[in-house]
XYZ file of C-alpha atoms in Angstrom:
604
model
C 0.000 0.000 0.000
C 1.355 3.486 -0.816
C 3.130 5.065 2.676
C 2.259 8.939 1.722
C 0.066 10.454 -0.869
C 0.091 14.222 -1.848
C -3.561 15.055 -3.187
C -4.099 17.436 -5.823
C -7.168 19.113 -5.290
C -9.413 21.014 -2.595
C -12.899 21.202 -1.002
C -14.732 18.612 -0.265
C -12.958 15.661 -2.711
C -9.565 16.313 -0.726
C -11.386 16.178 2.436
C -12.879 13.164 1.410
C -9.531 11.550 0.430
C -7.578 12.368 3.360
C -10.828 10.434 5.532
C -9.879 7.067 3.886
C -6.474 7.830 3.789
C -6.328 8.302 7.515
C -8.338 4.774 7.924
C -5.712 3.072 5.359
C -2.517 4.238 7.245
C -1.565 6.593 4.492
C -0.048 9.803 5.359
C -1.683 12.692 3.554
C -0.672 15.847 2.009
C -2.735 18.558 1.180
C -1.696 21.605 -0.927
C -3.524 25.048 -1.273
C -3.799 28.178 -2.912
C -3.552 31.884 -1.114
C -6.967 31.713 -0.212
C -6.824 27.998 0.862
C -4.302 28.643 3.321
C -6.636 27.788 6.160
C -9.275 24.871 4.757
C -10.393 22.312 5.882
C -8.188 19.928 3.615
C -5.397 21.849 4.711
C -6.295 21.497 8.802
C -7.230 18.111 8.729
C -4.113 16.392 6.318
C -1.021 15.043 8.048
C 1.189 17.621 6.098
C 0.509 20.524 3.738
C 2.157 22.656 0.583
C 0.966 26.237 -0.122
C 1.301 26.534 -4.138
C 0.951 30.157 -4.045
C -1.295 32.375 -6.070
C -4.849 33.179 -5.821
C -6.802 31.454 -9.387
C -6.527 28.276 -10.361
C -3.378 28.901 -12.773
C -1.530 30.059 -10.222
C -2.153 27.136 -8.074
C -4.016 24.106 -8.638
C -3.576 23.507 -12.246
C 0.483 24.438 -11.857
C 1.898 21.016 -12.460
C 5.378 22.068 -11.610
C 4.574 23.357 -8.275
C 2.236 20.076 -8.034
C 4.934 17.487 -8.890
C 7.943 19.978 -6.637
C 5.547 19.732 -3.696
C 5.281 16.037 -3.776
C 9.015 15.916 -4.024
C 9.420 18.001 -1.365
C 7.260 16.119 1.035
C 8.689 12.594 0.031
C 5.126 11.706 -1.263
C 4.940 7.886 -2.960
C 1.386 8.715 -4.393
C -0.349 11.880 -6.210
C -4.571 11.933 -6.130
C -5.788 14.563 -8.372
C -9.380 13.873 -7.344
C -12.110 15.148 -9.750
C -11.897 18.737 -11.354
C -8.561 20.553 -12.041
C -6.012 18.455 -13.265
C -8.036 15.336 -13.190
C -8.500 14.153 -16.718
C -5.007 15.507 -17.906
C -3.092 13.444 -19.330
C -0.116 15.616 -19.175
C -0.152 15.934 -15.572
C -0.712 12.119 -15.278
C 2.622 11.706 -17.719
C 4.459 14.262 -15.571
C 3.556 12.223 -12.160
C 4.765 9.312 -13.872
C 7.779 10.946 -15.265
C 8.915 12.595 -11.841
C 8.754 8.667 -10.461
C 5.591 8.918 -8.762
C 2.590 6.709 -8.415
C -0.257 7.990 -10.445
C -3.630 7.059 -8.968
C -5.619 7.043 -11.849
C -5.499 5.097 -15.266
C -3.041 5.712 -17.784
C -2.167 8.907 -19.446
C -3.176 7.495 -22.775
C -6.411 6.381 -21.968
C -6.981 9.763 -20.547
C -6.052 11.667 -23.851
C -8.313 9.558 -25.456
C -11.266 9.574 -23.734
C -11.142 12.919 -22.791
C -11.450 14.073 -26.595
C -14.789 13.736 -27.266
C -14.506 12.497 -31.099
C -11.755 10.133 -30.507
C -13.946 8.857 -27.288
C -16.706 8.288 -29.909
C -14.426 6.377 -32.324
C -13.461 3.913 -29.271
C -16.666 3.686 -28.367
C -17.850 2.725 -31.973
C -14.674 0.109 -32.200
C -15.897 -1.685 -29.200
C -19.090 -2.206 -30.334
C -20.956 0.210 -27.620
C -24.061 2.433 -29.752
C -23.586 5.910 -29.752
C -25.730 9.209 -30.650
C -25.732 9.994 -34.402
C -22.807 12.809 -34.631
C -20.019 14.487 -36.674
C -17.407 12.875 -37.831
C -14.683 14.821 -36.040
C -14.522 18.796 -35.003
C -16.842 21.099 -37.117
C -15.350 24.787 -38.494
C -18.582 26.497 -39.325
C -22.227 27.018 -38.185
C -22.535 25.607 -42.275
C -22.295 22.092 -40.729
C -24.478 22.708 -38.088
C -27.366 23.463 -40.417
C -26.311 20.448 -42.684
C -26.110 18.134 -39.404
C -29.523 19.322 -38.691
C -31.153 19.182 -42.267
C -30.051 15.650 -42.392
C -30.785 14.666 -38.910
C -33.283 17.099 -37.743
C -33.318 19.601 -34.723
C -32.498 20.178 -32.282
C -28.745 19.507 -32.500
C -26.554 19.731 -29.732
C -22.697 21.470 -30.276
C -20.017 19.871 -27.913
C -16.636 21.022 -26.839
C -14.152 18.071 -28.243
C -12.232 18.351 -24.704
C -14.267 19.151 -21.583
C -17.465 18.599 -20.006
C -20.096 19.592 -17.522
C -22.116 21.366 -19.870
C -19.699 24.097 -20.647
C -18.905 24.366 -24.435
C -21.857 23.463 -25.225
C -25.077 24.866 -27.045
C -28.661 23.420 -28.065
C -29.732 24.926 -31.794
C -33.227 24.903 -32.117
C -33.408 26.186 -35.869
C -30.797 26.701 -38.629
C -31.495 30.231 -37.848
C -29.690 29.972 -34.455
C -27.198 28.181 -35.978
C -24.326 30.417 -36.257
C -24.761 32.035 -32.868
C -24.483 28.790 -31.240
C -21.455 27.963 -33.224
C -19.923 30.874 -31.956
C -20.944 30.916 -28.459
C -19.990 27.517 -27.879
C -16.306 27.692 -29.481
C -16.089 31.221 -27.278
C -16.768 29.113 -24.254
C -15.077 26.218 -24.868
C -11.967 27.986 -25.604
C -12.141 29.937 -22.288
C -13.227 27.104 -20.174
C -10.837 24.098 -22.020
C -8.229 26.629 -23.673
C -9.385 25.032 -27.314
C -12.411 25.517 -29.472
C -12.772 22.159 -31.228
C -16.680 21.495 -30.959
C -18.302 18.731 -32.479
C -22.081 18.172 -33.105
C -24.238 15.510 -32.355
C -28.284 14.566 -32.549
C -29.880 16.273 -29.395
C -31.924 13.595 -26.937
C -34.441 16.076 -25.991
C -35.987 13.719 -23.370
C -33.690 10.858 -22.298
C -32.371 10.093 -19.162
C -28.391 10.956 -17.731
C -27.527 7.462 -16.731
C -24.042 6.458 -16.047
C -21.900 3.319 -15.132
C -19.580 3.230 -12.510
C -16.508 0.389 -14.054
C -13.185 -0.499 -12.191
C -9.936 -2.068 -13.448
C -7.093 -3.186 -12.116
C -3.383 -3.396 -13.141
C -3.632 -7.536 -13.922
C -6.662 -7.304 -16.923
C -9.637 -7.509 -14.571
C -12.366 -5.155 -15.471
C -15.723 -5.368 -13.543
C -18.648 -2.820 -13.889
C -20.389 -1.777 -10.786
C -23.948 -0.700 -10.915
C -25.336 2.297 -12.172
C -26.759 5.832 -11.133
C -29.198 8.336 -12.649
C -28.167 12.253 -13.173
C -30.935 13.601 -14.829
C -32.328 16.114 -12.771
C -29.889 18.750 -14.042
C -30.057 22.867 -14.318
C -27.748 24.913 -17.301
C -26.490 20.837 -17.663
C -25.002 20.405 -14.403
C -26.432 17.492 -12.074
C -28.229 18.503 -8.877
C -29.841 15.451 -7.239
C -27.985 11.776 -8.125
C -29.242 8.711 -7.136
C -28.466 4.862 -7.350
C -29.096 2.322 -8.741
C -31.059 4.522 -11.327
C -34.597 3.601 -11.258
C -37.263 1.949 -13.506
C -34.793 0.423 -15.782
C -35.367 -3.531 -16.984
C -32.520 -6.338 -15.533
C -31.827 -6.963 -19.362
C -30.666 -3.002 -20.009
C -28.511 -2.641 -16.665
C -26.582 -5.814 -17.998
C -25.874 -4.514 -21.820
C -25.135 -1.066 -20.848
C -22.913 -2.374 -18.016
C -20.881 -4.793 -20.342
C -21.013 -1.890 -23.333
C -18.513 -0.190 -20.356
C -16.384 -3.135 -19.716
C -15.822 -3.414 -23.167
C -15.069 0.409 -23.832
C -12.486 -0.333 -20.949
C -11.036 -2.568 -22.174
C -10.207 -0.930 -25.498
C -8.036 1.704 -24.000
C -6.267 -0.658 -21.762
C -8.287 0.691 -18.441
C -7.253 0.904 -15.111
C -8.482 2.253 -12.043
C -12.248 3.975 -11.378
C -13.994 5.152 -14.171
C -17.383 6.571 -15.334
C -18.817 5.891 -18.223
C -22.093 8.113 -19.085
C -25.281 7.487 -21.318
C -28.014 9.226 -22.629
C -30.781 6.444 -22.078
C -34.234 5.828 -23.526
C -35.656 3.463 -21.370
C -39.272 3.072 -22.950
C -37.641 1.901 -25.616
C -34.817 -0.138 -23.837
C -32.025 2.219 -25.852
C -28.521 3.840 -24.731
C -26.304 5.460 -26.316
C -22.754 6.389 -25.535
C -22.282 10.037 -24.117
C -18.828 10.373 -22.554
C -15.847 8.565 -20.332
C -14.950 10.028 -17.270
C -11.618 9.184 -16.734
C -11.752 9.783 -12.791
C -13.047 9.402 -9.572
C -16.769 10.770 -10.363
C -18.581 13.603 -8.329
C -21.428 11.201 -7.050
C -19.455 8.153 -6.089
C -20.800 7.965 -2.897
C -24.543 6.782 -3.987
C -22.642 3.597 -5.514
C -20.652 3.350 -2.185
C -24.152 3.447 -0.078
C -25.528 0.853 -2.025
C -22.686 -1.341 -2.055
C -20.858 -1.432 0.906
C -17.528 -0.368 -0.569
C -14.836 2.547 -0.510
C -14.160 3.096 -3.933
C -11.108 5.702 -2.888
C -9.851 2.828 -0.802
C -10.211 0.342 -3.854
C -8.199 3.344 -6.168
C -5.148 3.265 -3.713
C -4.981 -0.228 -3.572
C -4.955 -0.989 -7.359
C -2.553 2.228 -7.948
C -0.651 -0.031 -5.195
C -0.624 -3.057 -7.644
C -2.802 -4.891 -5.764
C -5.718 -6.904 -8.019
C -9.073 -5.527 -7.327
C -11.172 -6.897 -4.433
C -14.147 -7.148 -6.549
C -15.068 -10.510 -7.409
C -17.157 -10.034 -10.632
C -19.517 -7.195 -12.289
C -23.051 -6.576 -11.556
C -23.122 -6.838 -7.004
C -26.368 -6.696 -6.551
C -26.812 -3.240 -4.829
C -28.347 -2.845 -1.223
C -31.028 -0.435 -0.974
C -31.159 3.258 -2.273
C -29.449 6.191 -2.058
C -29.495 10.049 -3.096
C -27.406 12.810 -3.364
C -27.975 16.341 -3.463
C -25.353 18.801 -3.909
C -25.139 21.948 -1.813
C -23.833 24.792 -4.031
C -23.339 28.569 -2.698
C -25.824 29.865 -5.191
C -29.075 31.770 -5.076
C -31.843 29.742 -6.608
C -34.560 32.511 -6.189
C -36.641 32.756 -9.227
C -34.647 29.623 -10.514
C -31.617 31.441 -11.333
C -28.904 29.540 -9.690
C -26.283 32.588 -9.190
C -23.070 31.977 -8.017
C -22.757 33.174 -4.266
C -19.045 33.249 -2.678
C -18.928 34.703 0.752
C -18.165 33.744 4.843
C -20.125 30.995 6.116
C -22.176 31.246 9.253
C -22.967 27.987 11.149
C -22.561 24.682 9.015
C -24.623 21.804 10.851
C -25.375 18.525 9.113
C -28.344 16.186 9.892
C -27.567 13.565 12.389
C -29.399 10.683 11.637
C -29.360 6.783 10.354
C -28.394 6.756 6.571
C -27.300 9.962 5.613
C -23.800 11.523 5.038
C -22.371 15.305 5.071
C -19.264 15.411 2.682
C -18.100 18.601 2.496
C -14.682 20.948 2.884
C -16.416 23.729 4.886
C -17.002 24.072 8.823
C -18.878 26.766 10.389
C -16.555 30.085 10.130
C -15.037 28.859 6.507
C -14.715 31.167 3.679
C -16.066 30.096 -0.268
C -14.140 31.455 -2.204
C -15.086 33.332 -5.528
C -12.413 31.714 -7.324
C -13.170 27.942 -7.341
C -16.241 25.641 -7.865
C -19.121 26.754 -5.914
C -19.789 23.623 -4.134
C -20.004 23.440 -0.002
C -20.990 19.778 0.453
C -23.058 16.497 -0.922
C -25.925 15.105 1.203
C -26.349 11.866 0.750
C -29.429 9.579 1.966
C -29.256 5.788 2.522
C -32.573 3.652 2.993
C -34.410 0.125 1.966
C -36.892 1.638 -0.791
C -36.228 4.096 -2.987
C -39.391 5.961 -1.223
C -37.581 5.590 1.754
C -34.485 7.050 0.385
C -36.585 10.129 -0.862
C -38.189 10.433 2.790
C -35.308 10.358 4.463
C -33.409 12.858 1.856
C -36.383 15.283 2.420
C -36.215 15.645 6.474
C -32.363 15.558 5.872
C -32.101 18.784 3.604
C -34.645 20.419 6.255
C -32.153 19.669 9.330
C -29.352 20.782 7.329
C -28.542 24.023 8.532
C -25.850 26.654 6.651
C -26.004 30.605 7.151
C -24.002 33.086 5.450
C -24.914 32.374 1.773
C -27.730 31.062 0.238
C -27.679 27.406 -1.345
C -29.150 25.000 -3.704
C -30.838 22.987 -0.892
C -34.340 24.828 -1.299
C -34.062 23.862 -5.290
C -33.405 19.832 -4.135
C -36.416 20.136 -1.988
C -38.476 21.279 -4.355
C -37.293 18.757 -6.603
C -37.953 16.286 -4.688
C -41.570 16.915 -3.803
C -42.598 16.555 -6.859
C -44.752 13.800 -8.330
C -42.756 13.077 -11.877
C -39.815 12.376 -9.244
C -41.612 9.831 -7.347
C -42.429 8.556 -10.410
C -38.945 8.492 -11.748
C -40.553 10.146 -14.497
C -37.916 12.918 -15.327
C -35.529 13.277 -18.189
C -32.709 16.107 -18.930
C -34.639 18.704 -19.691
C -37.368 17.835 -16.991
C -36.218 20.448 -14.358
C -35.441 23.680 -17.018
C -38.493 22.379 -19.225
C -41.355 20.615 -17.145
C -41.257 22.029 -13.546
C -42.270 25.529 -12.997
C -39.049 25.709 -10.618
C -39.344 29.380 -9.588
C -42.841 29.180 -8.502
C -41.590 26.401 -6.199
C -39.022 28.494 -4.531
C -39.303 30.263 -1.483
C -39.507 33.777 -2.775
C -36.263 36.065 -3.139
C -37.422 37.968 0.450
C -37.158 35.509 2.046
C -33.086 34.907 1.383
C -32.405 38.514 3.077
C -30.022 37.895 5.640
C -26.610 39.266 7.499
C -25.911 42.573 8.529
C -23.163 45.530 7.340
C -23.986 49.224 6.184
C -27.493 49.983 6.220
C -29.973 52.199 4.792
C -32.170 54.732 6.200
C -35.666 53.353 7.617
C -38.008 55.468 5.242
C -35.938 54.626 2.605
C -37.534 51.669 0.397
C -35.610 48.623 -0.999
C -35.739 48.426 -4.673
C -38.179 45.455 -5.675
C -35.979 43.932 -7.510
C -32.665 43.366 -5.296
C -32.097 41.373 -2.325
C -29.110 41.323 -0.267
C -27.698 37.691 0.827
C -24.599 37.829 2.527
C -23.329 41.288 2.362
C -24.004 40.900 -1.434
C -26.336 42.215 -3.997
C -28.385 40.076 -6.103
C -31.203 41.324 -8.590
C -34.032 39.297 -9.118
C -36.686 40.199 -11.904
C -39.572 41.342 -10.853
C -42.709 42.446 -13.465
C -45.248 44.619 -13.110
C -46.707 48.137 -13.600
C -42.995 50.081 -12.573
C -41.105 47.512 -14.118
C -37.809 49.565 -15.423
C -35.383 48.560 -18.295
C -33.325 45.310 -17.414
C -30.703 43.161 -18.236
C -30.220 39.596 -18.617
C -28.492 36.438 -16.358
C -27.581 32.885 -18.011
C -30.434 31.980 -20.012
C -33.507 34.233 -17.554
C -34.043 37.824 -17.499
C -32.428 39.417 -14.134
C -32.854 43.163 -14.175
C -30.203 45.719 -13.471
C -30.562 47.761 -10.724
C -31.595 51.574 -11.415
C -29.324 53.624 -10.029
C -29.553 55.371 -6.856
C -27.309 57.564 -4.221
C -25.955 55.152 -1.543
C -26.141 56.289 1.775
C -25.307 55.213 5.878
C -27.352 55.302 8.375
C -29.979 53.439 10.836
C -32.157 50.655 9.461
C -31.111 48.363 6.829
C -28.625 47.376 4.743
C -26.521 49.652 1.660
C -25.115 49.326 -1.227
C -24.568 49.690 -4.933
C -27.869 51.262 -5.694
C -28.932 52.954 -8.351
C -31.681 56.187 -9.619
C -35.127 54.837 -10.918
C -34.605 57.618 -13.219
C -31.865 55.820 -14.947
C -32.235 53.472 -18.187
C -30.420 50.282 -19.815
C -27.378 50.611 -16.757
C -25.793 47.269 -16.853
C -24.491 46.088 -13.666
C -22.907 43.107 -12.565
C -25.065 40.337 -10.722
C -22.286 38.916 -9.087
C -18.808 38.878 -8.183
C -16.880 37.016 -11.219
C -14.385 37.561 -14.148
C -15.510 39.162 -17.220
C -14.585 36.304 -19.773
C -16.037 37.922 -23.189
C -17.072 41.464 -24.352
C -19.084 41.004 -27.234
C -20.082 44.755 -28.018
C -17.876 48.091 -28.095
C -19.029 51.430 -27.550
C -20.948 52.758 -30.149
C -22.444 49.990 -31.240
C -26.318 49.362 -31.851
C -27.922 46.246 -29.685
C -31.463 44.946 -29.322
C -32.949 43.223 -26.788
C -31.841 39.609 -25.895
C -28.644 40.203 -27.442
C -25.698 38.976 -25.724
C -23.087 42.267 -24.162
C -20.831 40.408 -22.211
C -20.160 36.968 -20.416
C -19.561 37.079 -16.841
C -17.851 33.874 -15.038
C -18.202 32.767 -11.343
C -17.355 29.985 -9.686
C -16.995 27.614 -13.335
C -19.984 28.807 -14.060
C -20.339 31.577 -17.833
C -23.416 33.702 -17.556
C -24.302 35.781 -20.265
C -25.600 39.386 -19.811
C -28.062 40.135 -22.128
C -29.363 42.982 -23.250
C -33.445 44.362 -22.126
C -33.087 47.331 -24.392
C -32.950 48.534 -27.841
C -30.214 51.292 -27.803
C -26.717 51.864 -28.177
C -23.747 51.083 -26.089
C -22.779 54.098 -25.070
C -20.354 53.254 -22.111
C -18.564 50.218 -21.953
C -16.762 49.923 -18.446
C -15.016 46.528 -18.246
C -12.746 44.334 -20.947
C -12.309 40.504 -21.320
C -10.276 39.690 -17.572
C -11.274 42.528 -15.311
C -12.699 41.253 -12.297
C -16.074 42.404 -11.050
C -17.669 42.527 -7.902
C -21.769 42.414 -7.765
C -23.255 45.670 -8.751
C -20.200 46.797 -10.614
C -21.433 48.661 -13.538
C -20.416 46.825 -16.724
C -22.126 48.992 -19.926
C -24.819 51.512 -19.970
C -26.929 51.673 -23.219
C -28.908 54.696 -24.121
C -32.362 53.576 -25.100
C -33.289 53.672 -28.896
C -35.579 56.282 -28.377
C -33.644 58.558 -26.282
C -35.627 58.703 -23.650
């Protein structure tokens, strides 16, 4: 078994690594950025590295200071978790290189399965069905609209390296067809630092099911049950749950040996994920991606089967054959995960929401589990993934499971910024989730989600500066956290407005600030004003798509604002002209920073 092992990551994964690690004997290392310098990871590892630097770059994804760190320490072992350097082969090769133990499969694999087109090729060589698609990376929106003539709409455009939803864009029409191109090679590009996109035949109401597979380093290959991600929002997974429900005996097995086999073909080893887009009325999958890591919502599979699947990675990156005896262990009951993010979810907007942490307090009770990298008093950070912890819920039934998730998320207790729990519990409740009846698109296109939220009043919290008494909030900003969010609101005053991810947020009209007795200040803006852009949240500006000068019309994309992994467009609520354009392409914003100003088409 490996003596020391440096892990690569932060949050909650590393956290969760060092636990087994300190079970298995295994000394741990954590390393951290600026920020980091006091997280959890870092307090609870045997040893720790600061890497310097405040972003990602500077830190996490720096394989030198990665691979120097490890030396440094005397580390056998390097964990890169999920996220970051994960799926990079490079990294992998320079672990390797440096005469370190890479816990993960090989670097090959990796490069392979992590470009999406090659990953389709494999996929079609061993014999495993996949989506109708491209052949290869597409250079114009001309081969969207021939995809889609010959295939029909909608068609979905991929990023060729990278995942999670980012890169990618739905096209409705051929008319949408070259804004999609460009929107999703813009965000690829920034998110995976290349372009390539790819197109494929858009499933516009299967199911996210995925296969969790595990190799080892002697040619055993087993597969290991399944789980269902389909409740998703802007295509990232909210509530998991395993095994996935309402699926026939006959279609677990052939989509579970379809993985084995794909494994196989790139000469496998270690934990793996292998995800499908699944039409279970008609007892279909098809092949979506490999995920050539530990996955996100591992610890459903570990519920229902007993095991420690970070356990079972150090021992076969030890050499050691896997202690699986065969694929397909029956799993033991049901479980489901929900993932606490620091976002506001009022009017179903899901904004990024970095700040302090009050009191963190997980549900005590039989069956469930709190993984997380916060405590009460920790900081999130604007600079990395917005996620504070995974609730998971074990029980008998599936309706159990759901029971038991339910009181859970209402014991779970976190002040300071808003979360994502309220969204899971609405989800939840609902009927077509009882029913397993859900797809994809189910939460964004089905469920009236904002309706089902607690409205955005009811998020106001914290204290700071504060405004005069007789002074009224505007109706369409709430404060969470000593920061400013603006949530639409329509009716007879409604002003001009501006536009968040794919929802209309508007911006604030500006007004004087000022101090004083009663409640709390900030960025705020004259009702007299018209088409002021401001930011709705603290993030990097990560495209300008307009200069000054320029004519825009309503809908029409200004500028892309990124928080916490996630892009959000900023749209425009106006006709007019950009008169004043205040930020360019890196400039960091805080919420309520003013961003453009366009002066209304008809002047007034």
């Amino acid at each position: 078994m490996i003596g020391k092992l440096l892990i690569a990551n932060r949050g909650e994964i590393a956290v969760r690594i060092i636990r087994t690690c300190g079970e298995l004997g295994v000394a741990s290392v954590a390393v951290h950025s600026e920020p980091d310098a006091a997280a959890r990871h870092v307090r609870l590892a045997d040893e720790s590295v600061a890497l310097g630097g405040v972003s990602p770059a500077e830190s996490y994804l720096d394989i030198d200071k990665i691979i120097s760190a490890a030396k440094e320490t005397g580390a056998e072992a390097v964990h890169p978790g999920y996220g970051f350097l994960a799926e990079n082969a490079d990294f992998a090769q320079a672990v390797l290189d440096a005469g370190l133990i890479w816990v993960g499969p090989p670097p090959k694999a990796i490069d392979v399965m992590g470009e999406k087109v090659a990953a389709r090729e494999v996929a079609h060589r061993a014999q495993v069905p996949g989506v109708p698609g491209s052949d290869g990376a597409i250079g114009s929106a001309d081969e969207v609209t021939a995809f889609g003539e010959e295939y029909g709409y909608p068609v979905a455009i991929k990023a060729s390296y990278g995942g999670g939803g980012r890169g990618m864009r739905t096209v409705p029409d051929a008319g949408h067809a070259q804004s999609a191109f460009d929107a999703a090679r813009t965000e690829a590009t920034a998110a995976f630092g290349r372009g390539d996109v790819y197109l494929e035949r858009y499933l516009s109401h299967a199911r996210h099911v995925e296969v969790q597979v595990f190799a080892d380093q002697h040619g055993n290959v087993v597969w290991l049950g399944d789980r269902d991600c389909s409740v998703q929002r802007r295509h990232q997974k909210l509530v998991e749950e395993a095994p996935a429900p309402g699926l026939s005996d006959a279609l677990r097995q052939a989509m579970g040996e379809a993985s084995v086999r794909l494994a196989r073909e790139v000469d496998y080893v270690g934990a793996g994920t292998v995800e499908y887009l699944v039409e279970a009325a008609d007892e279909r999958f098809y092949f979506l991606e490999m995920n050539t890591r530990i996955q996100v919502e591992h610890p459903v599979t570990e519920a229902t089967l007993g095991v420690d699947l970070i356990a079972e990675q150090l021992r076969v990156a030890s050499g050691e054959p896997l202690s699986f005896t065969g694929s397909g262990v029956a799993p033991r009951g049901h479980a489901i995960e929900v993932r606490i993010n620091a976002e506001n979810v009022a009017n179903g907007l899901f904004l990024p929401a970095p700040g302090p942490l009050g009191t963190v307090h997980r549900p005590d009770r039989a069956g469930v589990r709190w993984d997380s990298g916060y405590d009460s008093g920790d900081e999130v950070a604007p600079h990395y993934d917005s996620m504070v912890g995974k609730l998971i819920a074990w029980a008998p039934t599936r309706t159990h499971a759901i029971s038991r998730m339910q009181k859970a998320l209402e014991e779970l207790t976190i002040t300071g910024v808003p979360t994502t729990a309220p969204a899971a519990q609405a989800v939840l409740a609902q009927p077509d989730f009882a029913a397993a009846a859900i797809n994809t698109n189910w939460l964004e296109r089905d469920i009236d989600l904002p309706a089902l939220l607690p409205p955005a009043g009811d998020s106001v919290a914290g204290s700071g500066d504060l405004l005069p008494d007789d002074e009224p909030a505007a109706r369409d900003e709430v404060w969470v956290g000593e920061r400013r969010y603006v949530i639409p609101f329509f009716g007879a005053a409604s002003v001009p407005y501006a536009a968040v991810g794919d929802g209309a947020v508007k911006a604030a009209p500006r007004r004087t600030t000022t101090t004083g007795g009663g409640r709390r200040k900030g960025k705020r803006t004259s009702a007299a004003g018209s088409g002021q852009v401001t930011s709705p949240m603290q993030g990097t500006v990560a495209d300008v798509n307009v200069a000054e000068g320029q004519s825009v019309t309503t809908g029409e994309v200004l500028l892309i604002v990124e928080a916490m992994k996630m892009q959000n467009p900023i749209r425009a609520a106006i006709d007019g002209v950009v008169s004043t354009l205040s930020v360019k392409v890196g400039d960091v914003v805080a919420s309520g920073d003013d961003l453009a100003l366009i002066t209304p088409a008809d002047g007034q």
